[in-house]
mmCIF file of C-alpha atoms in Angstrom:
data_model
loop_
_atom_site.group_PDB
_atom_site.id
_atom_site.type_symbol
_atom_site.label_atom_id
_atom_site.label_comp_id
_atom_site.label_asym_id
_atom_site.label_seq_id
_atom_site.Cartn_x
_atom_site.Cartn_y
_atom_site.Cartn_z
ATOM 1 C CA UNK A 1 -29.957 79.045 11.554
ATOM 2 C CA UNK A 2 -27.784 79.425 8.978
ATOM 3 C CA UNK A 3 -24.873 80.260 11.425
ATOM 4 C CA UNK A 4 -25.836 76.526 12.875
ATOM 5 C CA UNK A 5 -25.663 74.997 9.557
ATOM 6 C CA UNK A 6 -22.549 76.676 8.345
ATOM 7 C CA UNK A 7 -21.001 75.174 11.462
ATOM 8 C CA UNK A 8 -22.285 71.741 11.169
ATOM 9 C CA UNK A 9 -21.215 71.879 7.512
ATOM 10 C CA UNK A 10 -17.333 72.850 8.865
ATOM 11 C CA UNK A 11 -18.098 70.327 11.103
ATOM 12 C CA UNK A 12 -18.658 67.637 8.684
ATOM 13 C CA UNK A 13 -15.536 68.850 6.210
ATOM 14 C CA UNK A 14 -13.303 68.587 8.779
ATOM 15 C CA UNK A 15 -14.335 65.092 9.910
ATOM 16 C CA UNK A 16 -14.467 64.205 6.221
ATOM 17 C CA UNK A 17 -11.017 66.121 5.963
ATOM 18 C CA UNK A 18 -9.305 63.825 8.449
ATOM 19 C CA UNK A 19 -10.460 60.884 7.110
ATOM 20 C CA UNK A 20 -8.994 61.899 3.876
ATOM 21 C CA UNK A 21 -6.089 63.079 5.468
ATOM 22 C CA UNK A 22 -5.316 59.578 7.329
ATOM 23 C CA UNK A 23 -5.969 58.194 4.546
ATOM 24 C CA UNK A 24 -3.522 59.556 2.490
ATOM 25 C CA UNK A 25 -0.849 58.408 5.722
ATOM 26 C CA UNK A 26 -1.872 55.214 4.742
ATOM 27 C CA UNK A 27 -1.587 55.182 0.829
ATOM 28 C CA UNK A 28 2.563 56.924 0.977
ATOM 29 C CA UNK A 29 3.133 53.991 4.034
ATOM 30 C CA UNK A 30 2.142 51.425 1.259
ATOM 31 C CA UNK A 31 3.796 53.330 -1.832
ATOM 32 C CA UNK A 32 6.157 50.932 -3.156
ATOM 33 C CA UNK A 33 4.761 47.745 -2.465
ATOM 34 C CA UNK A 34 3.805 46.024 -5.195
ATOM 35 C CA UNK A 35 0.653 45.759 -7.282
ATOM 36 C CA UNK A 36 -2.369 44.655 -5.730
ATOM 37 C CA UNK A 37 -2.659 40.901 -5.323
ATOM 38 C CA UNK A 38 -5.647 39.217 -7.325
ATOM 39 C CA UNK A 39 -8.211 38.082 -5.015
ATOM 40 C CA UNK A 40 -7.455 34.515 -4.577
ATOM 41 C CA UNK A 41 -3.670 35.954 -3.219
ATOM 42 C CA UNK A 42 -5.454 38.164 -0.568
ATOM 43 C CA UNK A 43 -6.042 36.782 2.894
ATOM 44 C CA UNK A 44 -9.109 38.152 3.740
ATOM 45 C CA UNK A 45 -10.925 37.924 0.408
ATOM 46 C CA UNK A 46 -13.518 34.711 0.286
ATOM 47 C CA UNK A 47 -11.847 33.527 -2.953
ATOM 48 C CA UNK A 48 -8.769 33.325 -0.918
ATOM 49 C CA UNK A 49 -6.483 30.243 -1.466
ATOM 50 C CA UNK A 50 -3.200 30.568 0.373
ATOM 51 C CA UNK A 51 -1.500 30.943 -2.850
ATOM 52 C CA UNK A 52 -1.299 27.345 -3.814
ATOM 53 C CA UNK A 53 -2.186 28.284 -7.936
ATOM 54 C CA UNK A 54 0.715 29.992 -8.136
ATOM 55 C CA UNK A 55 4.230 28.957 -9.691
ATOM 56 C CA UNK A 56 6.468 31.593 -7.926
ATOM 57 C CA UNK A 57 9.549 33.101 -8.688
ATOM 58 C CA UNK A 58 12.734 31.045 -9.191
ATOM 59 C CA UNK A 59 10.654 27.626 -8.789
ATOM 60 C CA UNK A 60 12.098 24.314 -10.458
ATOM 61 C CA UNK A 61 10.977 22.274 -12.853
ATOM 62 C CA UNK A 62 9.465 18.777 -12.316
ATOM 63 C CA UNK A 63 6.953 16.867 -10.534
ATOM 64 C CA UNK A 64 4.865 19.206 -8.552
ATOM 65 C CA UNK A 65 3.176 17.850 -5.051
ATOM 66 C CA UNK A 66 0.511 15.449 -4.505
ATOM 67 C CA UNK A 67 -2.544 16.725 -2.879
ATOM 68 C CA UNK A 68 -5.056 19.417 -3.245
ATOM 69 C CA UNK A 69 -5.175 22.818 -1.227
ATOM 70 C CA UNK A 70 -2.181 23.070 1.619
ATOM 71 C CA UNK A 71 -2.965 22.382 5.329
ATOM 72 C CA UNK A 72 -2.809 25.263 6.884
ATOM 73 C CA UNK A 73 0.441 26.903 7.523
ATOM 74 C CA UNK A 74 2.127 24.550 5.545
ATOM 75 C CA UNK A 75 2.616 26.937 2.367
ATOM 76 C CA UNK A 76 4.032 29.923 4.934
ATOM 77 C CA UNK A 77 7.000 31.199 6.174
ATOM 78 C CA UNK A 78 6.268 33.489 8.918
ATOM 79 C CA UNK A 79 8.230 35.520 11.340
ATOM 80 C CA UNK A 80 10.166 38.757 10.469
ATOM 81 C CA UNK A 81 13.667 36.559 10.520
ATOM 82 C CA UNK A 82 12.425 33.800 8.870
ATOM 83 C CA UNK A 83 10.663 36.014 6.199
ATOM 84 C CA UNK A 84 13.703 38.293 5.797
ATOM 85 C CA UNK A 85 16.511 35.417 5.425
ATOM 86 C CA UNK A 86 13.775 33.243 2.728
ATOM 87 C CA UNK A 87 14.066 36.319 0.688
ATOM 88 C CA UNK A 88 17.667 37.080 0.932
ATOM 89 C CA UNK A 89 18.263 33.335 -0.210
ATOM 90 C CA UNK A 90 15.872 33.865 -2.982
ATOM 91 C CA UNK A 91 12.968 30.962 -1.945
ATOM 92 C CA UNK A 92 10.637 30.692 -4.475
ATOM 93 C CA UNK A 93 7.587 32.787 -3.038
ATOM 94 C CA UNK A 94 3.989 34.057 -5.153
ATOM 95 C CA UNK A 95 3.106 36.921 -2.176
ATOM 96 C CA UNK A 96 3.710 38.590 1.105
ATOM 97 C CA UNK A 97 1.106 39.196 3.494
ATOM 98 C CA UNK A 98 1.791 41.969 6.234
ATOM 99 C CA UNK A 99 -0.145 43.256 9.169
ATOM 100 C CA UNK A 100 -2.485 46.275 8.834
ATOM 101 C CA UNK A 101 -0.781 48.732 10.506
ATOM 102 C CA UNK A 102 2.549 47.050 11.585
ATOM 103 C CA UNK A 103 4.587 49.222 12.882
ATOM 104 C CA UNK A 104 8.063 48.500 10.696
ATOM 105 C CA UNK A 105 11.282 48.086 12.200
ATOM 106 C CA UNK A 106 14.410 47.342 9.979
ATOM 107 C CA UNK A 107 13.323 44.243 9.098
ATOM 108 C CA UNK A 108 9.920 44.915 8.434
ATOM 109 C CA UNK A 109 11.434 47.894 5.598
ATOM 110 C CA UNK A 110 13.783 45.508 4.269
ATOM 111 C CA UNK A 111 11.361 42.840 4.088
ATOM 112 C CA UNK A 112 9.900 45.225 1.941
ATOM 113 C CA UNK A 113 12.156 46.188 -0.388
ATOM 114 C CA UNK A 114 13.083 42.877 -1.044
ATOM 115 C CA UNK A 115 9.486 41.785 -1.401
ATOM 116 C CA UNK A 116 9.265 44.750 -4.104
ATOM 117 C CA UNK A 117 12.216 44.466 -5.744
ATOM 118 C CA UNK A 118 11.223 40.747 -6.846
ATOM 119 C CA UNK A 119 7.509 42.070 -7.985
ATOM 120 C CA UNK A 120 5.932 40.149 -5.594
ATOM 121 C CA UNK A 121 1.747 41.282 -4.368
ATOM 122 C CA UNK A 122 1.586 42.259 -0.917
ATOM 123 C CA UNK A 123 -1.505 42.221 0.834
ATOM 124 C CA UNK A 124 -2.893 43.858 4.593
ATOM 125 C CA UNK A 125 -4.357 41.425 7.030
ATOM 126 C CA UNK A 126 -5.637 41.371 10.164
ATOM 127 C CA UNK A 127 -4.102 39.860 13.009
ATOM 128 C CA UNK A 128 -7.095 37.179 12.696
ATOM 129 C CA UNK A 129 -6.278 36.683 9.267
ATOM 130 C CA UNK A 130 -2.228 36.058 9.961
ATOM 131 C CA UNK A 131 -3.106 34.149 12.627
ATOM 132 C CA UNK A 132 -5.197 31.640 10.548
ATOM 133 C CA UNK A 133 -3.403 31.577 7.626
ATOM 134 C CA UNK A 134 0.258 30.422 9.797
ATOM 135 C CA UNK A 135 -2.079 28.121 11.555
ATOM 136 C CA UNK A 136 -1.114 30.143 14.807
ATOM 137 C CA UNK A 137 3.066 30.446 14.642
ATOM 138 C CA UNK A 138 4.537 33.196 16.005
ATOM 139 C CA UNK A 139 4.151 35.242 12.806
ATOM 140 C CA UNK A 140 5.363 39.089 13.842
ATOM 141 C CA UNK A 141 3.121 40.441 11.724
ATOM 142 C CA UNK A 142 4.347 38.863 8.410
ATOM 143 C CA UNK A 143 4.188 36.146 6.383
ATOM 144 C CA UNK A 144 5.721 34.817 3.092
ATOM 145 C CA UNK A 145 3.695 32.558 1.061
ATOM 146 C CA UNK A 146 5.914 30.316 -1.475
ATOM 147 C CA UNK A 147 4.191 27.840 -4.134
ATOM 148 C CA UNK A 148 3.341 24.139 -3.744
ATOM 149 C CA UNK A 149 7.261 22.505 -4.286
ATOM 150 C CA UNK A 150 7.977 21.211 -7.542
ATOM 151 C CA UNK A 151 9.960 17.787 -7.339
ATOM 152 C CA UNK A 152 12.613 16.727 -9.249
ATOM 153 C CA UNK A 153 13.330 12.963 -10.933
ATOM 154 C CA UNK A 154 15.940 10.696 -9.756
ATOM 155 C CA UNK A 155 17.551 11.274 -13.567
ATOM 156 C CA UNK A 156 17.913 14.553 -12.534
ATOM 157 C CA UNK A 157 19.620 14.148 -9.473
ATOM 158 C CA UNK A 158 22.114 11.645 -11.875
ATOM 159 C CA UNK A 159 22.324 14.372 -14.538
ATOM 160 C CA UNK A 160 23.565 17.113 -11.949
ATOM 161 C CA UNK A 161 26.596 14.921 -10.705
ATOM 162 C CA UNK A 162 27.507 14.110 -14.157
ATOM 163 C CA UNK A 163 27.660 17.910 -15.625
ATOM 164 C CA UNK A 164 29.477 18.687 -12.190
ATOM 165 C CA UNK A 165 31.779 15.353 -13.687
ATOM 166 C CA UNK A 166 31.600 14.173 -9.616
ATOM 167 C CA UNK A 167 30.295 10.669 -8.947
ATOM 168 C CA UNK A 168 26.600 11.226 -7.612
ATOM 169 C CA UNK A 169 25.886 11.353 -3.833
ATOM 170 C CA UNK A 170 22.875 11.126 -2.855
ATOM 171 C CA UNK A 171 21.128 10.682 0.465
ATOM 172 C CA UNK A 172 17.375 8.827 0.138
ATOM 173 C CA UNK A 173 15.000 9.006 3.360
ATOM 174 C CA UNK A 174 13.205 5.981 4.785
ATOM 175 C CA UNK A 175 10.524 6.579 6.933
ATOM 176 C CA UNK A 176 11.445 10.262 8.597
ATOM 177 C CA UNK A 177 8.482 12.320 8.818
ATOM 178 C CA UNK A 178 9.661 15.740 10.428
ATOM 179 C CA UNK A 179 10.257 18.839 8.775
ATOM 180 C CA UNK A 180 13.022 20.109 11.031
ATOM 181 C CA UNK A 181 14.731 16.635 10.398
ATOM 182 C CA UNK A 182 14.569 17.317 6.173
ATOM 183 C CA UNK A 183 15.661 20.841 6.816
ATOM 184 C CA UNK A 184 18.700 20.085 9.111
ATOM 185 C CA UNK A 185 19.368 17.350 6.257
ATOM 186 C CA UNK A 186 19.563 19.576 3.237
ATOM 187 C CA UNK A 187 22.148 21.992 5.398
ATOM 188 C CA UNK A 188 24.205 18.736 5.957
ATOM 189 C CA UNK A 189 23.492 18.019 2.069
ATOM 190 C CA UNK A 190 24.601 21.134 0.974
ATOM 191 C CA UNK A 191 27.665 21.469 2.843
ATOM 192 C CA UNK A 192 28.996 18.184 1.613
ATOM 193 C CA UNK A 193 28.376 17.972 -1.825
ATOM 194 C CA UNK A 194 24.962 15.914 -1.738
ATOM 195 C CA UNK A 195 23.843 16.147 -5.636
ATOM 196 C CA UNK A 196 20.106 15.362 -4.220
ATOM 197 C CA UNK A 197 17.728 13.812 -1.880
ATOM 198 C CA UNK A 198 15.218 11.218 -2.414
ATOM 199 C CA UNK A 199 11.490 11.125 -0.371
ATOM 200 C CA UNK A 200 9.107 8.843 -0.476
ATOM 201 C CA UNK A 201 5.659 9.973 -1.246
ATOM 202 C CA UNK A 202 4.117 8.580 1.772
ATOM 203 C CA UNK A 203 4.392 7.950 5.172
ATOM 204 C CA UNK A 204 7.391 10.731 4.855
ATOM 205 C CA UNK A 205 8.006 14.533 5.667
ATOM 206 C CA UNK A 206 7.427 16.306 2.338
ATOM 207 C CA UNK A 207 8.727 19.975 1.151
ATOM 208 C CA UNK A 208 6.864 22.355 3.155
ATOM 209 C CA UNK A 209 7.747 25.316 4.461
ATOM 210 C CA UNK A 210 8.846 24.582 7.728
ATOM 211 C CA UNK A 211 11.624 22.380 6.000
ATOM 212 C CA UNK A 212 12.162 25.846 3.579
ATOM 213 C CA UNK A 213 12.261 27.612 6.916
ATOM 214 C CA UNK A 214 15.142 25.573 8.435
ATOM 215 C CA UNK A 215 17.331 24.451 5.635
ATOM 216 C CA UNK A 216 17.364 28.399 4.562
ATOM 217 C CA UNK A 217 19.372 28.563 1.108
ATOM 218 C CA UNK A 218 20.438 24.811 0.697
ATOM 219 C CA UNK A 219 16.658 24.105 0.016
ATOM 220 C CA UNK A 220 16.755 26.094 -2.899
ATOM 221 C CA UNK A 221 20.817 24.611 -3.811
ATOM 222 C CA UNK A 222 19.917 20.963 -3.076
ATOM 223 C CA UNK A 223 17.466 19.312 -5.437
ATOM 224 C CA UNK A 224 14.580 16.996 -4.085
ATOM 225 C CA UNK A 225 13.553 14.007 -5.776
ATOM 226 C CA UNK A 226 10.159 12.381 -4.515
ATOM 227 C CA UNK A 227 8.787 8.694 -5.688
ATOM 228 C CA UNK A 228 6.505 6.041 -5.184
ATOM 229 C CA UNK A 229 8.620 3.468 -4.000
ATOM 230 C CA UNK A 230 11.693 4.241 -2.194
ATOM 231 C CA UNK A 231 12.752 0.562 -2.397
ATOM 232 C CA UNK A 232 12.172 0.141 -5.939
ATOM 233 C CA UNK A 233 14.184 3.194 -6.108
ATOM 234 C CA UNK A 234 16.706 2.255 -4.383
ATOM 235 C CA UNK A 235 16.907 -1.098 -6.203
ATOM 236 C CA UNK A 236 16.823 0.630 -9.615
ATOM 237 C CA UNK A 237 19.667 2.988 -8.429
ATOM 238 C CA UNK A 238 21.300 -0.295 -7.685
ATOM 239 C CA UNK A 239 20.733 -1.752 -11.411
ATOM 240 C CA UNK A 240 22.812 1.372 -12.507
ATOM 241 C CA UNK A 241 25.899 1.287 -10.312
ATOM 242 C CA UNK A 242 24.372 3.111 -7.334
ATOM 243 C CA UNK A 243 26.137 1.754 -4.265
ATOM 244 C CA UNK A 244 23.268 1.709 -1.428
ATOM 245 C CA UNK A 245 24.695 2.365 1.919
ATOM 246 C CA UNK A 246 22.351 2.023 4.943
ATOM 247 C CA UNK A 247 22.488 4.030 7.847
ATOM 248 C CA UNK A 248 21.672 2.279 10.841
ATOM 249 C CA UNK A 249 22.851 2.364 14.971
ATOM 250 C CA UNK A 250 22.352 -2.243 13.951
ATOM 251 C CA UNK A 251 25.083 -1.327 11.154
ATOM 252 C CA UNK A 252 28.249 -4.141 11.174
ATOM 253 C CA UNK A 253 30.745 -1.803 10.008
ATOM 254 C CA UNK A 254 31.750 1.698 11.409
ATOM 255 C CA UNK A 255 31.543 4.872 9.430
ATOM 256 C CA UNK A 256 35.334 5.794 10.428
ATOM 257 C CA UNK A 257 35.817 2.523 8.281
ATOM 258 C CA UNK A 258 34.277 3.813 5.451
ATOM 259 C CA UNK A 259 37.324 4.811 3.677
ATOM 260 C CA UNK A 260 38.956 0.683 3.941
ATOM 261 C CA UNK A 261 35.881 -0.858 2.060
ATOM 262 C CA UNK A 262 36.288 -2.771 -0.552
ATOM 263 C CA UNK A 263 34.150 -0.670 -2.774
ATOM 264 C CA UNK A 264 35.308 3.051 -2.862
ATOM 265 C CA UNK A 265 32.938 4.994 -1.408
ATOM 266 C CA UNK A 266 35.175 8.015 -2.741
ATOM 267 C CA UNK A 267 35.045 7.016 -6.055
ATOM 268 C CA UNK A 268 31.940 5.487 -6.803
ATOM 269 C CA UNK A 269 28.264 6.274 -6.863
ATOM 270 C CA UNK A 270 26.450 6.525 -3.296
ATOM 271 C CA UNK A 271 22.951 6.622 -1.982
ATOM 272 C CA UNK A 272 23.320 7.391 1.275
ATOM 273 C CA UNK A 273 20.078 5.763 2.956
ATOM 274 C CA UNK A 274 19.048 6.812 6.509
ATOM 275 C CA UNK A 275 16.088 5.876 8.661
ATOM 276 C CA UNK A 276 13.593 6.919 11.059
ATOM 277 C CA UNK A 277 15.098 8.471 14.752
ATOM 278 C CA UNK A 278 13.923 5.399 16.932
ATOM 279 C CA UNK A 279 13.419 2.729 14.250
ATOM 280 C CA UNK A 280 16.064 3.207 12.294
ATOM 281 C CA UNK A 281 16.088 1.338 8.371
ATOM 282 C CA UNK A 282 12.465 -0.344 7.550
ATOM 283 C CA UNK A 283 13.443 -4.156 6.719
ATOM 284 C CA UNK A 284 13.025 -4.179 3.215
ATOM 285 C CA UNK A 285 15.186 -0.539 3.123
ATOM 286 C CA UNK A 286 17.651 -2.974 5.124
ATOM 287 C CA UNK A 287 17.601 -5.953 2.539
ATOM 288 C CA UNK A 288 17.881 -3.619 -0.207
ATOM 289 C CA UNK A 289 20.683 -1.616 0.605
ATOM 290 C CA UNK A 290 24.546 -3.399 -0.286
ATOM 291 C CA UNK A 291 26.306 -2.308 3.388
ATOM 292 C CA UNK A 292 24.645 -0.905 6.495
ATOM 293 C CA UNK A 293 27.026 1.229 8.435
ATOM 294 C CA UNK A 294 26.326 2.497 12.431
ATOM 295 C CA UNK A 295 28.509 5.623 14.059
ATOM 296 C CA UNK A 296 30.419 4.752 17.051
ATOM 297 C CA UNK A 297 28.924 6.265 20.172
ATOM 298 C CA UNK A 298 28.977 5.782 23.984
ATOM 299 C CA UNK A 299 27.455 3.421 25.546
ATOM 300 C CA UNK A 300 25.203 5.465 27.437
ATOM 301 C CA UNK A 301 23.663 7.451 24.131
ATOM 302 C CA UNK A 302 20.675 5.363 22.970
ATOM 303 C CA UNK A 303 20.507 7.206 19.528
ATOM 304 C CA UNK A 304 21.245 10.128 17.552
ATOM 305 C CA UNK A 305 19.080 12.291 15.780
ATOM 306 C CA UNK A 306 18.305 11.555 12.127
ATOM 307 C CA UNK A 307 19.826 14.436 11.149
ATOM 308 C CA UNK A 308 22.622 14.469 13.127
ATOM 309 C CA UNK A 309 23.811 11.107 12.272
ATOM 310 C CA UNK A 310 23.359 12.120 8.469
ATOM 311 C CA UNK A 311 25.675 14.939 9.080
ATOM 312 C CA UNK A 312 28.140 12.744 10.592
ATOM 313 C CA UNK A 313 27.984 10.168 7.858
ATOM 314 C CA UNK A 314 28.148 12.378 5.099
ATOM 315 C CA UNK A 315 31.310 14.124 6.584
ATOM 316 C CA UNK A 316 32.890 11.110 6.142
ATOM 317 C CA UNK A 317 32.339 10.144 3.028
ATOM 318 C CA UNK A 318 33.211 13.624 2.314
ATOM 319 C CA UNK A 319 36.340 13.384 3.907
ATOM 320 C CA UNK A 320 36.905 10.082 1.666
ATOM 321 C CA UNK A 321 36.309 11.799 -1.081
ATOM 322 C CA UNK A 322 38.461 14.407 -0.494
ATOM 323 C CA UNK A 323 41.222 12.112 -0.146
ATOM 324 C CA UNK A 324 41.268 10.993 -3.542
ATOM 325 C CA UNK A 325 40.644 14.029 -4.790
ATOM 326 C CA UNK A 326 37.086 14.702 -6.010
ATOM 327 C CA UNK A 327 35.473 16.851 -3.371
#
């Protein structure tokens, strides 16, 4: 009997051993990875909130967003790329959630460092968990949540042209409602010295992180301005020397004309105004704005994408303003 018992007891230590033992596996794979997130920052904790409280790291200043918690997905950045390049640009972010049990390639490991190295909570999830919390993208196991963006003013979009001592440029959105569109924008924005862009609070794409996810670093370079009334905006803009240009496939003068205008474009303050792929300019965007220029195009393309023909137009007035020697 006491053979049998002395047995069951091994029996039991080693069992309990192993756990122990796999246990400790598990405590060096998360050594280095941050303090442990408060409970509203952990996915699968009931207090959960997606981190929406939190400001982040390397957030601006301003106006935050309307609206109470974030639809889901819309405060994550998920995928091991995606992740990986938001923090090598620096994104604002408050955590990191990972898969339990993920097996890490060189991504995964520099995702992170990177995630430590900034002092940012990381927190285990199921693949449940992931799956809810990116409303269902293709997550690889990861996912970077960043904080609720933080708008600028208009007068700050002004001030930043006038300590670069550049005219402003700016490029104001009518009507343009997807993320991909915004994202593709601020690229365009920031390779052709756009001091900021201007969003309408409704009826408009708004900074989430699928526009984070496509614009990569220019989100963070390009500031983002969002008001009431775009039109009132624009006519304010207008009461202050703001030339509004409208861009528009209905436009009466070409954008390769841009530089033989009677007004300067290269010299003067621009709001670059673009409209909705389809519908182009809203009417009262149209009335408001001082020219309304169209690209040239074959006859057989219907339309461009919003984005595209932003890119176009601001290389032009970039090139203008390289010729007289601002840009």
């Amino acid at each position: 009997m006491a053979g049998n018992s002395s047995r069951r007891g091994a029996t039991r230590r080693t069992k309990k051993g192993a756990t122990a033992g796999s246990g400790g596996v598990r405590r060096r794979g998360l050594e280095g990875k941050g303090p442990t997130p408060k409970a509203s920052d952990r996915p699968g904790h009931k207090a959960y909130q997606g981190g929406s409280g939190g400001s982040g790291q390397g957030g601006h200043g301003g106006r935050q967003r309307r609206g109470d918690a974030p639809a889901p997905g819309e405060n994550q950045v998920a995928g091991r790329n995606a992740v990986l390049e938001a923090l090598q640009e620096g994104i604002p972010a408050t955590s990191l959630t990972v898969l339990a049990r993920i097996e890490g390639d060189e991504r995964v490991r520099e995702i992170l460092r990177l995630t430590t190295a900034r002092g940012l909570p990381i927190a285990e999830a199921t693949r449940t968990d992931l799956d809810r919390i990116t409303d269902h993208a293709v997550h690889q196991g990861v996912s970077l949540t960043i904080p609720p963006y933080e708008y600028a003013d208009v007068d700050e979009l002004l001030e930043i042209a006038h300590d670069a001592f550049e005219p402003p440029l700016l490029v104001a959105l009518d009507g343009i409602t997807d993320p991909r569109n915004l994202g593709a924008i601020l690229r365009s924005a920031g390779a052709f010295g756009v001091h900021g862009v201007i969003l309408p609070e409704r009826r408009s794409v708004s900074m989430t992180a699928s526009v984070w996810k496509v614009a990569a670093g220019a989100a963070g370079r390009v500031r983002v301005a969002q008001v009431t009334n775009l039109n009132r905006t624009l006519a304010d803009l207008k009461s202050r020397g703001v030339f509004a240009l409208g861009l528009d496939a209905e436009g009466d003068v070409s954008t390769r004309d841009l530089a033989s205008q009677e007004r300067s474009l290269g010299t003067e303050p621009v709001v670059l105004v673009v409209g909705a792929e389809g519908k182009g300019l809203s009417r009262l965007a149209r009335e408001t704005c001082d020219q309304v220029v169209s690209i040239p195009m074959g006859e057989r393309t219907e339309s461009l994408n919003a984005s595209v023909a932003a890119a176009i137009a601001l290389y032009e007035i970039a090139g203008v303003r390289e010729g007289t020697g601002i840009a």
